[in-house]
Amino acid sequence: MIDGDAKKLLEPFEPSAEDPWDRAKAAHLLRRGGFGGTALEIDAALKAGPEGAVHALAEGDECDAYRDTLALGDVIVASNDLESLQAWWLLRCVRAGRPLREKIALFWHGHFATSLAKVERARLMLRQNRLFLERGLGPFEELLQAVSRDPAMLVWLDSNDNRRGKPNENYARELMELFSLGLGNYAEGDVKEAARAFTGWHVQGGEFFFDADKHDAGSKTVFGKSGAWDGGDVVAMCARRPECAAFLARKLFEFFVHPEPDPALVAALGESLRARGLRIGDWLASLLQSRAFYSRRARRAVIKSPVDFAVGLVRVSGATVDGKAMARAVASMGQSLFAPPTVKGWDGGRHWISAAALLARVNFAAAVSRSPKLDAFGDGSVDALLAAFVDGPIPAPVRDRLAAHVAPLHDPDTRMRTLIRTIASLPESHLC
Amino acid sequence: MLTGEWGQTPDDGNRQSRPLGSDPVSRRGFLGAIGGVVLASAAFDVPRFLVRAALAAGGQPAAKSGERVLVVVQLQGGNDGLNTVVPFAMDDYYRRRPSIAIARADVRKLDDVVGLHPEMSGMESLFKDGRLAIVQGVGYPDPDRSHFRSTEIWESADLAGGASRSGWLGRCLCDRSGHGESLLPGVALGGREMPQALVADRPRPTRNDAAGDESASSAVAVESLDEFRVRGEGLSPEKAALERKLLADLAGEPRIDTEGSLEFVRQSLSSTFAAAERLHDAVSRYSSPVNYPDFDLARKLRQVAQVHLAGFGTRIFFVTLGGFDTHASQRQTQALLLRELSQSLAAFVADLRHHGALDQVLVMTFSEFGRRVEENGSAGTDHGTAAPLFIAGGGVKGGLVGAHPRLDDLVDGDVKFAVDFRRVYATAIESWLGVPSASVLGAPFDPLPIV
């Protein structure tokens, strides 16, 4: 692909007579920028147009149920219980009227992967979560500065062990390798010197605390520049390197659009994010309106994460679920929120797919189908339910086999419940 | 206007029927876009672990193929080693433990110095049978007495305590030297939370990896085997069976798209449904004259035997027995736990022997630390350091390994460690499973000559 093509892919998608803004595209946007849409939500997105629909994902009306759930955070952390914390976040995702904000918080949770297993204090995890929710769509440099002083992160990466004369490189290394630049875009010496700049960045009583006595105020050389740098200087240097924009843009593209962008496109993505001053929300809004996003190749290209799968199913079906049971199910599918397996977060993509994870998905779909309350789907036919739950075409033999299975079921309610769990167990239901 | 794969999608219905690269522009876009990687990987799109699953579904029990299996039993809470393998010949033992020491007469003597706790008759028989090795004084330098930190050290095998939270067994599973693929390569039974020991440490997937089948190396944690099934809750058995058949048929139906994510998921689902049915059938066919005792650990080990005998090629099992944090009234608590350990393990070994599978299985125990030599004021013991560790199986050279740590030469009131726990790990990884251990453990460690 030539560069011109790559740039064109990032231009806005323009609806035309042969390629209109239709329900399928609106539903695609709601799945990727949120957790899937009900018929009403798809109607609203259709009416709003591509630009208005993206705007609504981040700035739409928030409902009381969501605000009430969000406000429960401080009560939830009192128990210091992982499952409660997970249930709380999942229910927020289910109820969110601005789902893009929750989605980007999930992205940052995977990016700055921090676990309660080591942090041990739910209150600190909540605080980090709020940071992702409130500033996840803002300028990246500000987010990175805040994360570098975030108490949960400081505990997670052993900041209290980082002292003048005895530097601990943990944070400095992950800052460069995982949070901003990626492997190969910095030297070992940069990590060593940067670690000195972060000496004395400690946590005390659950708060960030700069211990001047433990800080190495001497001159350090990072990326070839010498000075008496402190942690904030190093964070700014990392965030302003062009490699940072390319690294982040690629990861965001893989999360929101397609798991395999080609090199020319990665370069163009990095440039466009840099041109927007690494303002994540602005750039993401343009990405979610781009030709690449609505391209044939991007459709049904992403394997749903357990959160995407579970939250999407609950939202679209209108089911009522027990938050803790949902948290247990999502953990069984391989995504224990607030407890990522390593500092690298979840591997994602095809790594989500294992035998145990798939069975957990199928069994969760069955649990959702037993919900006391469920929405109605058009005329309740196989086609109406397929249209509501699955993106794109289903082979005729699959459709016919489904229809034959439910044909003897005369009770419309039983029929609908059977269709919900069997459709949610189709291979297509794990893609978005 | 842009066409090809990144082009817009005017008609969804046409998408799948249109072969990739069917027009020149699209072809250029496709090749340029992916540099041939996807084309090259298309042939490998069927996850490798499915080949193994298909084998299993075809009724080739791994239990007959001679593949070696490691079963790790975690004794959570810090088992008191001194009252497990009792140094009855050491006067200091009785001097320092006036109320909780095991009387000389009650000890199940193994040699002139040490013997097993009186509740451990099953393991005593294993020892006499030459199927149980007891490694004495296992620990590590500069020991940590925090449950969390010391467990982390044992499970990660990383003394430095980096941010990598992967485990030694997870890293071991990533290395597939000389092993086939398995749908269930590692199984933790008894809880949904994955033990750190089984967490894999993979580099972020590159494009090549993403097109491969890395999921094959991931372990699963399940409460019990019942979870490994389409449960069909709320349905009659007949209706549940019909629905299982339906789901398998729907996943088995070919799609027009024969490469990419959809095909990957479809084949994974299809083989998962088949494997779950096969596992369920195998488990329901399993029978054994061996009576497992009524203990939680026994139930878990029985399920381990069932999965192993079902032939899924699982290489590593992990089960936990908790409650060893005996700060007070230790005698009764530990006696019950050691009875559970000994009887459950003896039943497991008897079961495997009955099925001719004992030679394929190595069981090892570990605990995050031993306990203080001196008893505390509550007839219990506080957190200590080194302790003995058990290794059992058909391929084990039984006996005592090393001498019991001296009780007249302590550091901070704790025994000195004699054997680094990573040497035991090297034994399990390299001598038993045949996986090079230096990369898993971060440094070379000499295996013990016991397997």
mmCIF file of N, CA and C in Angstrom, chain A residues 9 12 32 39 73 160 169 191-192 196 204 339 360:
data_model
loop_
_atom_site.group_PDB
_atom_site.id
_atom_site.type_symbol
_atom_site.label_atom_id
_atom_site.label_comp_id
_atom_site.label_asym_id
_atom_site.label_seq_id
_atom_site.Cartn_x
_atom_site.Cartn_y
_atom_site.Cartn_z
ATOM 1 N N LEU A 9 -7.256 6.392 3.925
ATOM 2 C CA LEU A 9 -8.025 5.525 4.815
ATOM 3 C C LEU A 9 -8.423 6.247 6.100
ATOM 4 N N PRO A 12 -12.451 11.007 6.543
ATOM 5 C CA PRO A 12 -13.784 10.597 6.976
ATOM 6 C C PRO A 12 -14.506 9.773 5.915
ATOM 7 N N ARG A 32 -18.116 -1.166 18.506
ATOM 8 C CA ARG A 32 -16.693 -0.870 18.706
ATOM 9 C C ARG A 32 -16.482 0.307 19.662
ATOM 10 N N ALA A 39 -32.115 -1.823 19.289
ATOM 11 C CA ALA A 39 -32.747 -1.290 18.077
ATOM 12 C C ALA A 39 -32.950 0.223 18.206
ATOM 13 N N GLY A 73 -19.163 3.691 44.040
ATOM 14 C CA GLY A 73 -17.756 3.279 44.127
ATOM 15 C C GLY A 73 -17.170 3.337 45.515
ATOM 16 N N ASN A 160 8.424 2.658 46.023
ATOM 17 C CA ASN A 160 9.040 2.956 47.313
ATOM 18 C C ASN A 160 10.446 2.370 47.453
ATOM 19 N N GLU A 169 14.523 0.068 38.873
ATOM 20 C CA GLU A 169 14.202 0.477 37.495
ATOM 21 C C GLU A 169 12.788 0.122 37.060
ATOM 22 N N VAL A 191 16.800 3.821 30.444
ATOM 23 C CA VAL A 191 16.029 3.271 31.574
ATOM 24 C C VAL A 191 16.765 3.539 32.881
ATOM 25 N N LYS A 192 18.067 3.257 32.873
ATOM 26 C CA LYS A 192 18.869 3.431 34.097
ATOM 27 C C LYS A 192 18.836 4.881 34.584
ATOM 28 N N ARG A 196 16.724 6.972 37.967
ATOM 29 C CA ARG A 196 17.263 7.939 38.937
ATOM 30 C C ARG A 196 16.341 9.158 39.052
ATOM 31 N N GLN A 204 2.738 7.185 50.261
ATOM 32 C CA GLN A 204 2.694 7.175 51.722
ATOM 33 C C GLN A 204 1.249 7.429 52.141
ATOM 34 N N ALA A 339 -7.531 -7.217 37.977
ATOM 35 C CA ALA A 339 -6.542 -8.248 38.304
ATOM 36 C C ALA A 339 -5.945 -8.825 37.019
ATOM 37 N N ALA A 360 -17.253 -20.977 29.008
ATOM 38 C CA ALA A 360 -17.752 -19.969 29.946
ATOM 39 C C ALA A 360 -18.652 -18.971 29.209
#
